[in-house]
Short mmCIF file of C-alpha atoms in Angstrom, two decimals:
data_model
loop_
_atom_site.label_atom_id
_atom_site.label_comp_id
_atom_site.label_asym_id
_atom_site.label_seq_id
_atom_site.Cartn_x
_atom_site.Cartn_y
_atom_site.Cartn_z
CA MET E 1 -11.89 21.77 22.15
CA ILE E 2 -10.48 18.26 21.72
CA GLU E 3 -10.05 16.57 25.07
CA THR E 4 -6.41 15.61 25.60
CA PRO E 5 -6.07 11.89 26.30
CA GLU E 6 -3.61 11.49 29.15
CA ASN E 7 -2.31 8.07 28.18
CA SER E 8 -1.98 8.55 24.44
CA PRO E 9 1.21 6.95 23.03
CA ASN E 10 1.94 10.26 21.33
CA SER E 11 1.31 12.40 24.41
CA GLN E 12 4.92 13.54 24.50
CA GLU E 13 4.46 15.05 21.03
CA LYS E 14 1.34 17.07 21.83
CA SER E 15 1.31 20.72 21.03
CA THR E 16 1.93 22.92 24.06
CA ASN E 17 0.03 25.74 22.38
CA PRO E 18 -3.71 25.35 23.08
CA VAL E 19 -4.45 28.43 20.99
CA GLU E 20 -2.90 26.82 17.89
CA ILE E 21 -4.93 23.66 18.48
CA GLU E 22 -8.15 25.67 18.81
CA ASN E 23 -7.35 27.59 15.61
CA LEU E 24 -6.82 24.35 13.70
CA ILE E 25 -10.07 22.90 15.03
CA GLY E 26 -11.96 26.09 14.19
CA LEU E 27 -10.58 26.10 10.64
CA LEU E 28 -11.80 22.54 10.13
CA ARG E 29 -15.14 22.98 11.87
CA ARG E 30 -16.01 26.06 9.78
CA LYS E 31 -14.35 24.64 6.65
CA GLU E 32 -12.38 27.83 6.13
CA SER E 33 -9.67 28.24 3.46
CA ASN E 34 -9.33 25.18 1.16
CA TRP E 35 -8.90 21.41 1.37
CA VAL E 36 -5.10 21.67 1.16
CA GLU E 37 -5.04 23.56 4.46
CA TRP E 38 -7.63 21.16 5.88
CA GLY E 39 -5.27 18.31 5.17
CA GLN E 40 -2.37 20.16 6.74
CA ALA E 41 -4.50 20.96 9.80
CA CYS E 42 -5.55 17.33 10.24
CA ALA E 43 -1.95 16.21 9.90
CA LYS E 44 -0.82 18.71 12.56
CA LEU E 45 -3.52 17.56 14.96
CA GLN E 46 -2.62 13.91 14.45
CA LYS E 47 1.07 14.67 14.89
CA ALA E 48 0.17 16.49 18.09
CA GLY E 49 -1.25 13.20 19.37
CA TYR E 50 -4.97 13.39 18.62
CA THR E 51 -6.76 10.41 17.13
CA SER E 52 -8.84 10.50 13.96
CA GLN E 53 -11.95 9.81 16.06
CA GLN E 54 -11.25 12.77 18.34
CA ILE E 55 -10.76 15.05 15.34
CA PHE E 56 -14.01 13.75 13.83
CA GLU E 57 -15.98 14.44 17.00
CA ALA E 58 -14.58 17.98 17.22
CA THR E 59 -14.77 18.99 13.55
CA GLY E 60 -17.10 16.67 11.65
CA PHE E 61 -14.31 15.43 9.38
CA GLU E 62 -14.71 11.66 9.17
CA PRO E 63 -11.51 9.57 9.49
CA VAL E 64 -11.63 8.49 5.84
CA GLN E 65 -11.99 12.13 4.77
CA GLN E 66 -9.09 13.11 7.03
CA ASN E 67 -6.88 10.51 5.37
CA GLN E 68 -7.87 11.69 1.90
CA VAL E 69 -7.16 15.37 2.49
CA ILE E 70 -3.94 14.66 4.42
CA VAL E 71 -2.50 12.47 1.66
CA GLY E 72 -3.92 14.70 -1.09
CA SER E 73 -2.35 17.81 0.45
CA GLN E 74 1.00 16.02 0.72
CA VAL E 75 0.83 15.13 -2.97
CA TYR E 76 -0.20 18.71 -3.83
CA THR E 77 2.74 20.11 -1.87
CA SER E 78 5.20 17.68 -3.43
CA ILE E 79 4.12 18.73 -6.93
CA VAL E 80 4.45 22.43 -6.14
CA ASN E 81 7.84 21.86 -4.47
CA ALA E 82 9.10 19.84 -7.44
CA LYS E 83 8.56 22.76 -9.77
CA THR E 84 9.77 25.30 -7.26
CA GLU E 85 13.03 23.43 -6.74
CA LYS E 86 13.62 23.34 -10.48
CA ASN E 87 12.45 26.93 -10.87
CA VAL E 88 10.13 25.79 -13.64
CA GLU E 89 6.55 26.87 -14.09
CA LEU E 90 3.97 24.14 -13.99
CA GLN E 91 2.60 23.29 -17.40
CA SER E 92 -0.89 24.77 -17.43
CA GLY E 93 0.47 27.05 -14.65
CA THR E 94 -2.54 28.79 -13.17
CA ASP E 95 -4.79 26.00 -14.44
CA PHE E 96 -3.15 23.62 -12.00
CA LEU E 97 -3.69 25.96 -9.06
CA SER E 98 -7.28 26.74 -9.95
CA ARG E 99 -7.98 23.07 -10.67
CA PHE E 100 -6.73 21.71 -7.36
CA GLU E 101 -6.77 24.51 -4.80
CA ARG E 102 -10.52 24.30 -4.27
CA SER E 103 -11.22 20.65 -5.14
CA GLY E 104 -9.45 17.53 -6.26
CA SER E 105 -8.19 15.89 -3.08
CA ASP E 106 -9.69 12.62 -4.30
CA ILE E 107 -7.76 12.84 -7.57
CA LEU E 108 -4.42 13.74 -6.01
CA TYR E 109 -4.94 11.01 -3.41
CA GLU E 110 -4.77 8.46 -6.25
CA LEU E 111 -1.32 9.78 -7.22
CA ARG E 112 0.18 8.83 -3.84
CA ILE E 113 1.71 5.67 -5.34
CA LEU E 114 3.84 7.68 -7.79
CA THR E 115 7.21 9.36 -7.38
CA GLN E 116 7.41 13.14 -7.19
CA GLU E 117 8.45 13.42 -10.83
CA GLN E 118 5.72 11.05 -11.95
CA ARG E 119 3.14 13.03 -9.98
CA VAL E 120 4.06 16.21 -11.84
CA ILE E 121 3.72 14.50 -15.22
CA ALA E 122 0.46 12.81 -14.22
CA THR E 123 -1.06 16.01 -12.86
CA GLU E 124 -0.25 17.99 -15.99
CA PHE E 125 -1.89 15.26 -18.06
CA ILE E 126 -4.96 15.23 -15.79
CA VAL E 127 -5.38 18.99 -16.11
CA GLU E 128 -4.84 18.93 -19.87
CA HIS E 129 -7.48 16.25 -20.44
CA ASN E 130 -9.77 17.12 -17.52
CA LEU E 131 -9.67 13.56 -16.15
CA ASP E 132 -11.91 12.45 -13.29
CA VAL E 133 -10.92 10.42 -10.24
CA ASP E 134 -11.42 7.04 -11.91
CA ASP E 135 -9.28 8.06 -14.88
CA ALA E 136 -6.65 9.43 -12.48
CA LYS E 137 -6.55 6.11 -10.65
CA ASP E 138 -6.09 4.23 -13.94
CA LEU E 139 -3.40 6.70 -15.01
CA ALA E 140 -1.43 6.31 -11.78
CA LYS E 141 -1.58 2.53 -11.98
CA ALA E 142 -0.53 2.57 -15.65
CA ILE E 143 2.45 4.87 -14.98
CA LYS E 144 3.59 2.78 -12.04
CA GLU E 145 3.42 -0.49 -14.00
CA PHE E 146 4.99 1.03 -17.11
CA ALA E 147 7.98 2.27 -15.10
CA ARG E 148 8.77 -1.30 -14.07
CA MET E 149 9.03 -2.61 -17.62
CA ARG E 150 12.52 -3.35 -18.91
CA THR E 151 11.80 -1.99 -22.40
CA ILE E 152 9.22 0.35 -23.87
CA PRO E 153 6.62 -1.64 -25.86
CA GLU E 154 6.89 -1.38 -29.63
CA GLY E 155 4.86 1.48 -31.05
CA PHE E 156 4.46 3.31 -27.74
CA SER E 157 6.46 6.00 -25.97
CA ASP E 158 6.95 6.88 -22.32
CA ARG E 159 4.68 9.92 -22.51
CA PRO E 160 1.60 9.67 -20.24
CA GLY E 161 -0.90 9.50 -23.11
CA ASP E 162 0.96 6.59 -24.71
CA ILE E 163 1.28 4.89 -21.33
CA VAL E 164 -2.50 4.95 -20.92
CA ALA E 165 -2.91 3.93 -24.56
CA TYR E 166 -0.65 0.92 -23.97
CA GLN E 167 -2.67 -0.09 -20.93
CA CYS E 168 -5.88 0.19 -22.98
CA TRP E 169 -4.27 -1.79 -25.84
CA LYS E 170 -3.13 -4.51 -23.48
CA LEU E 171 -6.52 -4.83 -21.76
CA ALA E 172 -8.48 -4.66 -25.03
CA ARG E 173 -6.54 -7.63 -26.43
CA GLN E 174 -7.63 -9.67 -23.42
CA GLN E 175 -11.29 -8.63 -23.71
CA ASN E 176 -13.81 -10.84 -25.50
CA ASP E 177 -16.71 -8.49 -24.75
CA LEU E 178 -16.88 -6.34 -27.88
CA GLN E 179 -18.49 -3.42 -26.08
CA GLN E 180 -15.79 -3.30 -23.42
CA ARG E 181 -13.11 -3.87 -26.05
CA SER E 182 -14.41 -0.94 -28.11
CA ARG E 183 -14.55 1.29 -25.04
CA LEU E 184 -10.90 0.58 -24.23
CA ILE E 185 -9.80 1.19 -27.81
CA ALA E 186 -11.71 4.47 -27.94
CA LYS E 187 -10.17 5.62 -24.66
CA GLY E 188 -6.67 4.74 -25.85
CA LEU E 189 -7.15 6.54 -29.17
CA LYS E 190 -8.45 9.63 -27.37
CA LEU E 191 -5.48 9.92 -24.99
CA ALA E 192 -2.58 8.55 -27.06
CA ASN E 193 0.28 10.98 -27.71
CA SER E 194 1.88 9.35 -30.74
CA GLN E 195 0.60 8.28 -34.12
CA THR E 196 2.34 4.92 -33.73
CA ALA E 197 0.38 4.24 -30.54
CA ARG E 198 -2.86 5.08 -32.33
CA LYS E 199 -1.88 2.72 -35.13
CA GLN E 200 -1.39 -0.10 -32.63
CA LEU E 201 -4.86 0.51 -31.26
CA GLU E 202 -6.46 0.86 -34.70
CA GLN E 203 -5.15 -2.57 -35.64
CA LEU E 204 -7.37 -4.03 -32.94
CA LEU E 205 -10.42 -2.78 -34.84
CA THR E 206 -9.82 -5.50 -37.43
CA ASP E 207 -7.79 -8.01 -35.43
CA PHE E 208 -10.11 -9.70 -32.94
CA THR E 209 -7.59 -12.22 -31.64
CA ILE E 210 -8.00 -12.69 -27.90
CA VAL E 211 -4.79 -12.85 -25.90
CA SER E 212 -5.65 -14.72 -22.72
CA GLN E 213 -4.61 -12.98 -19.57
CA ARG E 214 -2.26 -15.06 -17.55
CA PRO E 215 -3.78 -15.46 -14.09
CA ALA E 216 -1.78 -14.17 -11.18
CA PRO E 217 0.15 -16.86 -9.32
CA ARG E 218 -1.73 -18.41 -6.44
CA LEU E 219 -0.72 -17.05 -3.08
CA PRO E 220 0.99 -19.78 -1.00
CA ILE E 221 -1.48 -19.48 1.90
CA TYR E 222 -1.26 -21.68 4.98
CA ARG E 223 -3.09 -21.80 8.31
CA MET E 224 -1.92 -23.76 11.35
CA GLU E 225 -4.66 -26.23 12.22
CA SER E 226 -3.44 -28.10 15.29
CA GLU E 227 -2.53 -26.90 18.77
CA GLU E 228 0.84 -28.68 18.52
CA GLU E 229 1.82 -26.36 15.68
CA LEU E 230 1.35 -23.25 17.81
CA PRO E 231 4.87 -22.30 18.96
CA ARG E 232 5.83 -20.54 22.12
CA VAL E 233 8.81 -18.17 21.99
CA LEU E 234 10.89 -18.01 25.15
CA PRO E 235 13.90 -15.90 26.11
CA VAL E 236 17.19 -17.75 26.59
CA VAL E 237 18.84 -16.87 29.89
CA GLY E 238 22.11 -18.63 29.17
CA LYS E 239 23.91 -21.85 30.09
CA LEU E 240 24.18 -23.25 33.59
CA PRO E 241 25.70 -22.44 36.01
CA LEU E 242 24.00 -19.07 36.14
CA ASN E 243 23.83 -16.30 38.71
CA THR E 244 20.46 -15.38 40.19
CA GLU E 245 20.91 -11.89 38.84
CA ASP E 246 21.20 -13.33 35.34
CA LEU E 247 17.81 -14.93 35.77
CA LYS E 248 16.25 -11.73 37.13
CA ALA E 249 17.73 -9.70 34.29
CA VAL E 250 15.61 -11.49 31.69
CA PRO E 251 12.74 -9.14 30.69
CA ILE E 252 9.14 -10.24 30.95
CA VAL E 253 7.98 -11.78 27.69
CA GLU E 254 4.57 -10.75 26.42
CA GLU E 255 3.04 -12.36 23.36
CA VAL E 256 0.86 -9.99 21.36
CA GLY E 257 -1.37 -10.41 18.34
CA SER E 258 -2.89 -13.53 16.83
CA HIS E 259 0.55 -14.87 15.86
CA GLY E 260 2.09 -14.59 19.31
CA ILE E 261 4.73 -12.03 18.41
CA VAL E 262 7.22 -11.42 21.21
CA LYS E 263 8.62 -7.97 21.93
CA PHE E 264 11.33 -7.19 24.46
CA SER E 265 12.87 -4.25 26.31
CA GLY E 266 16.56 -3.55 26.59
CA GLY E 267 16.98 -3.32 22.83
CA THR E 268 14.95 -3.24 19.66
CA GLY E 269 13.50 -6.30 18.01
CA ALA E 270 10.83 -8.97 18.20
CA TRP E 271 10.50 -12.67 17.46
CA VAL E 272 7.74 -14.92 16.27
CA GLY E 273 7.74 -18.71 16.30
CA ILE E 274 7.15 -20.44 12.98
CA PRO E 275 6.63 -24.20 12.52
CA GLY E 276 9.62 -25.94 11.02
CA TRP E 277 8.08 -26.69 7.66
CA ARG E 278 10.52 -27.68 4.95
CA VAL E 279 10.02 -24.43 2.98
CA VAL E 280 10.92 -22.46 6.11
CA MET E 281 13.88 -24.66 7.09
CA GLN E 282 15.41 -24.41 3.62
CA ALA E 283 15.31 -20.60 3.59
CA GLU E 284 18.77 -19.06 3.90
CA ASP E 285 17.76 -15.59 5.15
CA PRO E 286 14.10 -15.65 6.25
CA VAL E 287 12.29 -12.69 7.79
CA ALA E 288 8.65 -12.06 8.70
CA VAL E 289 6.46 -9.09 7.77
CA ILE E 290 2.95 -8.44 9.08
CA GLU E 291 0.18 -7.61 6.61
CA ASN E 292 -3.62 -7.56 6.55
CA SER E 293 -5.28 -10.30 4.49
CA ASP E 294 -7.37 -7.78 2.53
CA ARG E 295 -4.27 -5.86 1.38
CA LEU E 296 -2.60 -8.77 -0.39
CA PRO E 297 -2.28 -8.65 -4.22
CA THR E 298 -5.08 -11.23 -4.22
CA PRO E 299 -7.12 -10.50 -1.07
CA ILE E 300 -8.12 -13.52 1.02
CA PRO E 301 -11.93 -13.87 1.15
CA GLY E 302 -13.66 -13.52 4.50
CA ALA E 303 -13.01 -11.38 7.53
CA THR E 304 -9.81 -9.34 7.53
CA GLU E 305 -7.06 -10.81 9.68
CA GLU E 306 -3.35 -10.28 10.20
CA VAL E 307 -1.14 -12.62 8.18
CA LEU E 308 2.60 -13.12 8.18
CA LEU E 309 4.56 -12.90 4.96
CA ILE E 310 7.54 -15.22 5.32
CA ILE E 311 10.23 -13.83 3.00
CA ASP E 312 13.59 -15.30 2.03
CA ARG E 313 15.85 -12.35 1.32
CA SER E 314 18.42 -14.64 -0.33
CA GLN E 315 16.06 -15.53 -3.21
CA ARG E 316 16.41 -12.60 -5.61
CA GLU E 317 16.14 -14.33 -8.96
CA TRP E 318 12.87 -13.71 -10.80
CA HIS E 319 10.43 -16.53 -11.48
CA GLU E 320 7.06 -16.09 -13.12
CA ASP E 321 5.24 -18.14 -10.49
CA GLY E 322 6.54 -16.21 -7.50
CA TYR E 323 5.69 -13.14 -5.48
CA PHE E 324 8.57 -10.84 -4.62
CA ILE E 325 9.35 -7.92 -2.35
CA ILE E 326 10.54 -4.74 -4.06
CA ASP E 327 11.40 -1.20 -3.04
CA GLN E 328 8.77 1.37 -3.92
CA ALA E 329 9.67 4.94 -2.97
CA GLY E 330 11.49 3.79 0.12
CA LYS E 331 8.83 1.29 1.21
CA ILE E 332 8.61 -2.44 0.60
CA GLU E 333 5.89 -3.76 -1.63
CA MET E 334 4.78 -7.25 -2.69
CA GLN E 335 4.37 -7.90 -6.43
CA CYS E 336 4.40 -10.62 -9.08
CA PHE E 337 5.76 -10.00 -12.58
CA ASP E 338 4.86 -11.52 -15.95
CA GLU E 339 8.39 -10.88 -17.17
CA LEU E 340 11.80 -10.04 -15.74
CA PRO E 341 11.45 -6.56 -14.17
CA ASN E 342 14.04 -3.81 -14.41
CA ILE E 343 14.08 -3.22 -10.66
CA PRO E 344 15.97 -5.15 -7.99
CA LEU E 345 14.14 -7.94 -6.18
CA LEU E 346 14.65 -7.85 -2.42
CA GLY E 347 13.40 -11.34 -1.67
CA ARG E 348 10.78 -13.96 -2.48
CA VAL E 349 7.60 -14.62 -0.51
CA LEU E 350 7.78 -18.24 0.64
CA LEU E 351 4.36 -18.43 2.23
CA VAL E 352 1.51 -16.39 3.65
CA LEU E 353 0.73 -17.62 7.15
CA ARG E 354 -2.76 -17.20 8.55
CA PRO E 355 -3.27 -17.39 12.34
CA LYS E 356 -4.63 -20.48 14.04
CA LYS E 357 -8.35 -20.15 14.73
CA ILE E 358 -9.00 -20.51 18.46
CA LEU E 359 -12.59 -19.86 19.39
CA ASP E 360 -11.90 -19.08 23.04
CA GLN E 361 -8.40 -18.14 24.16
CA GLU E 362 -9.42 -18.18 27.84
CA PHE E 363 -10.89 -21.66 27.46
CA VAL E 364 -7.59 -22.94 26.08
CA LYS E 365 -5.66 -21.40 28.97
CA ASP E 366 -7.91 -22.83 31.69
CA LEU E 367 -6.92 -26.48 32.05
CA LEU E 368 -9.61 -27.05 34.72
CA GLN E 369 -12.31 -26.60 32.12
CA PHE E 370 -10.76 -29.35 30.04
CA GLU E 371 -10.84 -31.67 33.04
CA GLU E 372 -14.52 -30.94 33.56
#
C-alpha cells in the first residue's frame, strides 16, 4: 500500500476509502484491464494526493509513463464523449475501439494539443491510414498550425490529408536535400485528400526552386549581471503617522524562487521586482509569467532554469519580429507568426528574463565573510 504522506499539500483531498486505493494500486501493479483504465487509476491516485514517485514505487509505473497514460486516457475519453454527445458513430466505429483500447496511449498523447473536434478528425485519419506515433505528432502539429491561418492555401482543403499535404509541400520547398525533399513529396502525395493538393506537390517534382525558411525571431533574452540590479520587494505599511497595530498587521514577506517572487497572505497575488529598463518602463500593462527555459519556442541552451516572460497586454498588434501570447484551449501559449493570424493576440513578449547567477546565496547573505 502507498504510505500516506502526512504533510502533503493535497492531504485534504486524499481518498478516505483505503479499499479503493488498494484496488487502484492492485490494478496497476498487475496491469489488469487496459491502458485507458491505467491512466484513470493514476489520475485518481494523484488527485487523492499521492505523488508520481509514490505511485511508481507501489506499482512500477514510471512517472513519465503515468503522464502518458493519464493524458492519453483523457484524450480517448474526450473523443468518445464527442461522438456520444452528438449521437454519431465514430468513423471506423469498432476499428477505433480495437485500435486504441489495448494500445496507442503514445499516439493519443500527441493529440493533447488539439481541440476535442480536431482530435476526433485526427483520430479517424490515424485509424484510416494506420499512422504511427511520429506521424500522429506531425499530424497534430499540422492541424494546429493550419487552424491559425487566416485563409486556406491555394490548392489545398481543410481536410486532414490536405493539411498534412500542405505541411509536406511547405517543408519540401524549403529543403535543398533532394532525398529529404522527395520523401516529403511522397508522404504528401500518399496522404492528400484532393487532386488539387496532389497537383501542387507534383509541381515540385519539376520545380526545384528553394524557398528559404525565414528564421524564427530571436528571443529577447536578458540576464541581470550585477548585484545592484537585484531588486527587493517590500510590503508598504502606509504613511506616517501609523498605529502599532498597522505595523503588526503586515504579513511576513518571503521571497521564493531564483527571481525573488513575493507571495502574501490575506488575499491572492504575488509580486516580483523587475529592473526599470526602458522596455519595461514604457509598457502600458505589463505582467510576468514564469516558464522553464527549455520550454520556450527556441529553448535556451544549457541547464534548465526558470525564466520570466515579461508581457505587455496592451500590445496586441501583430508584428513579424515579435512573440505573442495567445489563447489555446483555455490556456495561454507563446508563439510567433510569419503572417497576420486569425486569432486574437493577448499581448506581446517584451523580454525573457533569466535569473542572476549567484554561486553561493549564503555567502552573499553573510556580510562577515566579505569583511574577512
